[in-house]
Amino acid sequence: MGWWSGLSEFWQGFICGGVAVPLGIVIIEIMVKLLRRRKQASFKR
């Protein structure tokens, strides 16, 4: 039972890491694009 719970915890961490890392990168890219658009809009004024 201990081995199986350890394995399931490992897979949960692996899946969370595999999902969270690309998701975080995408969110950061979107934020950077939005900030750049805001800066360009402020420069046009």
Coordinates of C-alpha atoms in Angstrom, one line a residue:
M1 CA 0.0 0.0 0.0
G2 CA 2.9 2.4 0.9
W3 CA 4.6 1.7 -2.5
W4 CA 1.3 2.4 -4.4
S5 CA 0.6 5.6 -2.5
G6 CA 4.1 6.8 -3.2
L7 CA 3.8 5.9 -6.9
S8 CA 0.4 7.8 -7.2
E9 CA 1.9 10.8 -5.4
F10 CA 4.8 10.8 -7.9
W11 CA 2.4 10.6 -10.9
Q12 CA 0.2 13.4 -9.4
G13 CA 3.3 15.6 -9.1
F14 CA 4.5 14.6 -12.6
I15 CA 1.2 15.4 -14.2
C16 CA 0.8 18.6 -12.3
G17 CA 4.3 19.7 -13.2
G18 CA 3.7 18.7 -16.9
V19 CA 0.6 20.8 -17.0
A20 CA 1.5 23.7 -14.7
V21 CA 4.9 24.5 -16.4
P22 CA 3.6 25.0 -20.0
L23 CA 0.4 26.7 -18.6
G24 CA 2.6 29.1 -16.6
I25 CA 4.7 29.9 -19.7
V26 CA 1.6 30.5 -21.8
I27 CA 0.2 32.9 -19.1
I28 CA 3.5 34.8 -18.9
E29 CA 3.6 35.2 -22.7
I30 CA 0.0 36.5 -22.7
M31 CA 0.8 39.0 -19.9
V32 CA 3.9 40.2 -21.8
K33 CA 1.8 40.7 -25.0
L34 CA -0.8 42.6 -23.1
L35 CA 1.8 44.8 -21.4
R36 CA 3.5 45.5 -24.8
R37 CA 0.1 46.5 -26.3
R38 CA -0.6 48.9 -23.4
K39 CA 2.9 50.5 -23.8
Q40 CA 2.3 50.9 -27.6
A41 CA -1.1 52.5 -26.9
S42 CA 0.4 54.9 -24.4
F43 CA 3.1 55.9 -26.8
K44 CA 0.5 56.6 -29.5
R45 CA -1.1 59.1 -27.2

